[in-house]
Every structure is written in C-alpha cells, then in structure tokens.
Coordinates of C-alpha atoms and ligand atoms in Angstrom, one line a residue:
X1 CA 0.9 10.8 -15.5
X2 CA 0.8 7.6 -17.3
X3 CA -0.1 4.7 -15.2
X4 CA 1.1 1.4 -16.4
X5 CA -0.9 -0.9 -14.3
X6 CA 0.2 -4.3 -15.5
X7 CA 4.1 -3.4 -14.3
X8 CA 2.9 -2.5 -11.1
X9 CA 0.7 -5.8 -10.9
X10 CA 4.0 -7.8 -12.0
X11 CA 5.9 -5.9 -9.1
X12 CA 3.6 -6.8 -7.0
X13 CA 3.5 -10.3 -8.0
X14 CA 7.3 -10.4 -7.7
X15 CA 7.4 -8.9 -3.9
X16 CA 4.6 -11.2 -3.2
X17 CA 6.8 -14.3 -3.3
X18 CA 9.4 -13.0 -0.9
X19 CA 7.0 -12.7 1.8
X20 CA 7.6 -13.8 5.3
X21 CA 4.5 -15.5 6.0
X22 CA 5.5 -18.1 8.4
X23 CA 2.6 -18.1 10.9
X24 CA -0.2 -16.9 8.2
X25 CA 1.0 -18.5 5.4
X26 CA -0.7 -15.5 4.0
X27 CA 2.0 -13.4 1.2
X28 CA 0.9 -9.8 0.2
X29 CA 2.9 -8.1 -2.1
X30 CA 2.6 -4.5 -2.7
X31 CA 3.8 -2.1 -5.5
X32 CA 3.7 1.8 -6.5
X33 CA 4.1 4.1 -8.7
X34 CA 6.0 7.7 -7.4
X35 CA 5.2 11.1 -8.6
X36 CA 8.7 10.9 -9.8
X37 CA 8.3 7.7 -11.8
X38 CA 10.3 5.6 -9.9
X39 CA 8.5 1.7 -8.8
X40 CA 8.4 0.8 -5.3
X41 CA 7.3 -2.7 -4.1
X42 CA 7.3 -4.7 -0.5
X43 CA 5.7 -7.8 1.3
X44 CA 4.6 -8.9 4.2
X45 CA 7.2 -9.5 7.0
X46 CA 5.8 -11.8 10.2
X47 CA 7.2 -12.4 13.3
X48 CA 7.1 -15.0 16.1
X49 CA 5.7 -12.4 18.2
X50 CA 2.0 -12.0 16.0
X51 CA 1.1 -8.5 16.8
X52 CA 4.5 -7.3 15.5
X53 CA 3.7 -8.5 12.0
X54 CA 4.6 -5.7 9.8
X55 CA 2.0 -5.3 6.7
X56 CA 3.2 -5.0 3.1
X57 CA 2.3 -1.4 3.2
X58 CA 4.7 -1.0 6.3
X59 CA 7.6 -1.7 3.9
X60 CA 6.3 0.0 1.1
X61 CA 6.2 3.4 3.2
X62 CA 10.0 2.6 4.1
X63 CA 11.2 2.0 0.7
X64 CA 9.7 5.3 -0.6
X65 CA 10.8 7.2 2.4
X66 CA 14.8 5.4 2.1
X67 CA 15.0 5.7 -1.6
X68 CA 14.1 9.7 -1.6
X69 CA 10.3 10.0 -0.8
X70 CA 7.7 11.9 -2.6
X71 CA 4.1 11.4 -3.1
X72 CA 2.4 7.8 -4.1
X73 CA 0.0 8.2 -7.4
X74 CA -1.1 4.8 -7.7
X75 CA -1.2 1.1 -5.6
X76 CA -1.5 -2.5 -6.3
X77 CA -1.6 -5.1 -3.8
X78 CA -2.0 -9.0 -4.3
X79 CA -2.5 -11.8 -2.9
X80 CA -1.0 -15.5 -3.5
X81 CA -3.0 -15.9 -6.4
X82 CA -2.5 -12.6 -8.2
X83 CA -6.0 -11.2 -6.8
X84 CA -6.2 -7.8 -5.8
X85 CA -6.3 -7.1 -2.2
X86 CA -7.5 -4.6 -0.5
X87 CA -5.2 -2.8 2.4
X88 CA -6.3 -3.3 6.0
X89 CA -7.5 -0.3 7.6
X90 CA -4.6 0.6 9.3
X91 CA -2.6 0.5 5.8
X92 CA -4.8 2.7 4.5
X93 CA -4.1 5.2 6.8
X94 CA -0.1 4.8 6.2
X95 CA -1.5 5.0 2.2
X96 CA -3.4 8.4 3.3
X97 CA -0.5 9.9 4.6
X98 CA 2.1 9.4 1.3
X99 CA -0.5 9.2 -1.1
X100 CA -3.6 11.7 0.2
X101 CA -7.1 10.8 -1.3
X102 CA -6.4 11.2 -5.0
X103 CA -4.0 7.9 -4.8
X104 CA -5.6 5.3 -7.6
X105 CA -6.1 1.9 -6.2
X106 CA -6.1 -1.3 -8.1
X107 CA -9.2 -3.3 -6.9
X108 CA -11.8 -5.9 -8.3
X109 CA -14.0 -3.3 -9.2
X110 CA -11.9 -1.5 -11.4
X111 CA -9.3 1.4 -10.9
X112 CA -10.8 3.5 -7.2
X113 CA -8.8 6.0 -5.5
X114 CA -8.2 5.9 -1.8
X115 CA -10.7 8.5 -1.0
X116 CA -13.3 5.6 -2.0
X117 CA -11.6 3.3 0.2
X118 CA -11.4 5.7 3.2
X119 CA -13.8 8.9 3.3
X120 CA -13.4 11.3 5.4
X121 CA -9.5 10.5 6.2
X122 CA -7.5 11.8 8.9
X123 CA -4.6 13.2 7.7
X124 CA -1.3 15.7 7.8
X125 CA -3.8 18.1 6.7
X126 CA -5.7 18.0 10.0
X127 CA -2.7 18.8 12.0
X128 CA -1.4 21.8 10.4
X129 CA -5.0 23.5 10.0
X130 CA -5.5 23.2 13.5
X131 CA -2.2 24.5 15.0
X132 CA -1.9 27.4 13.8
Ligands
LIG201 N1 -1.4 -8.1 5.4 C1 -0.7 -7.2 4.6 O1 0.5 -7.3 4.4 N2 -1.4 -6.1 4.2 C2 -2.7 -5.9 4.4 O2 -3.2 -4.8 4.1 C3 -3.6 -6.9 5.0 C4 -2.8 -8.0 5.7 C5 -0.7 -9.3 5.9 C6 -0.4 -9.3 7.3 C7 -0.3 -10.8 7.6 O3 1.1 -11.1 7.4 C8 -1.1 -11.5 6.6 O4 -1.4 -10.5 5.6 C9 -2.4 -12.1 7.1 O5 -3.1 -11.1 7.8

C-alpha cells in the first residue's frame, strides 16, 4: 500500500494547531493512514483536572473506531515545530492494539514500525491464545 508520508505529516501539522494545550502549552497532532485508505488525524485535548489529559493518540483511536474502524498501516505525530514525536508509552499500547507490530512510524531516524518502538507487546493476541 502506498504510503504518502508528506500528507500524513501535513495532517498532522493541521490537527496539531487545534490542540487543547492549556496547562502544557504542549500541541501534538497525530495522523494515519487506514488499511482502507481513508486519513485520520487528532490532538491533544487537556483538562483542568491534569491526569485526565487525553493524548493525541486517545482521539486518533476514536476517530478510526467512529468513522468505521479497521486496521492503522502507518503513523505520524508532531510536535509544535513540525518534529516528529514519538508516542508515550501508554499510546503505544493503544497504537499496538489498531495497528499490531507491522504499523510504520514516522520518526527522526527514518520510517520504524511499532514493533521497534515496543518489543515484545501485549496485545489482543495474548487474550485469545490464552482462553481457549
Ligand atoms: N502527549 C500526546 O498527545 N501524545 C503523546 O504521545 C505524548 C504526550 C500530550 C499530552 C499532553 O497534553 C502534552 O503532550 C504534554 O505532555
């Protein structure tokens, strides 16, 4: 599947600048690319109450899920500044889960997938192999 890399980047960029980054100051923006070609993109939403700060990839998982789901095939995140970012560990769990470990991540070092960002993940997989 071809990845166009610069669109997501742009996406990205655009959700980036509607964060809600009172108390941080801090916008992510997030953008992917589904399995069925469709572009999916969040930010970062705060809240007065810290802890319940909800990550770009929070809203990213939501908008695949409410626009018809499927699997994520590849991942950009940026910061203020257009950098890359890379997701927090808890996001890359929530990236594990939609994307598995074949997901391709934007980073600094060139194109990863998410297997290089977490080995050894815990996933859906686990659940099913063991209940049966
Ligand atoms: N943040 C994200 O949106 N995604 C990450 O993977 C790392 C952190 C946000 C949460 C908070 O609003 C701000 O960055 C500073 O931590």
């Amino acid at each position: 599947m071809n990845i166009d890399w610069d669109l997501l980047h742009n996406e990205a960029l655009a959700a980036m600048k509607k964060a809600y980054v009172p108390y941080s100051k801090f916008p992510v923006g997030v953008a992917a690319l589904v399995d069925d070609g469709r572009v999916i993109s969040a930010c970062n939403v705060e809240n007065a109450s810290y802890g319940l700060t909800l990550c770009a990839e929070c809203g990213l998982v939501s908008s695949l899920i409410a626009s018809g789901g499927g699997r994520l095939v590849a991942f950009s995140c940026v910061d203020i500044s257009g950098n890359p970012l890379m997701p927090c560990g808890r996001c890359r769990q929530l990236l594990q889960e939609h994307g598995g470990s074949t997901l391709q991540m934007a980073t600094n070092e060139g194109i990863k997938t998410l297997g290089d960002l977490l080995p050894w993940a815990f996933g859906p997989e686990e659940i099913t192999d063991r209940l049966s």
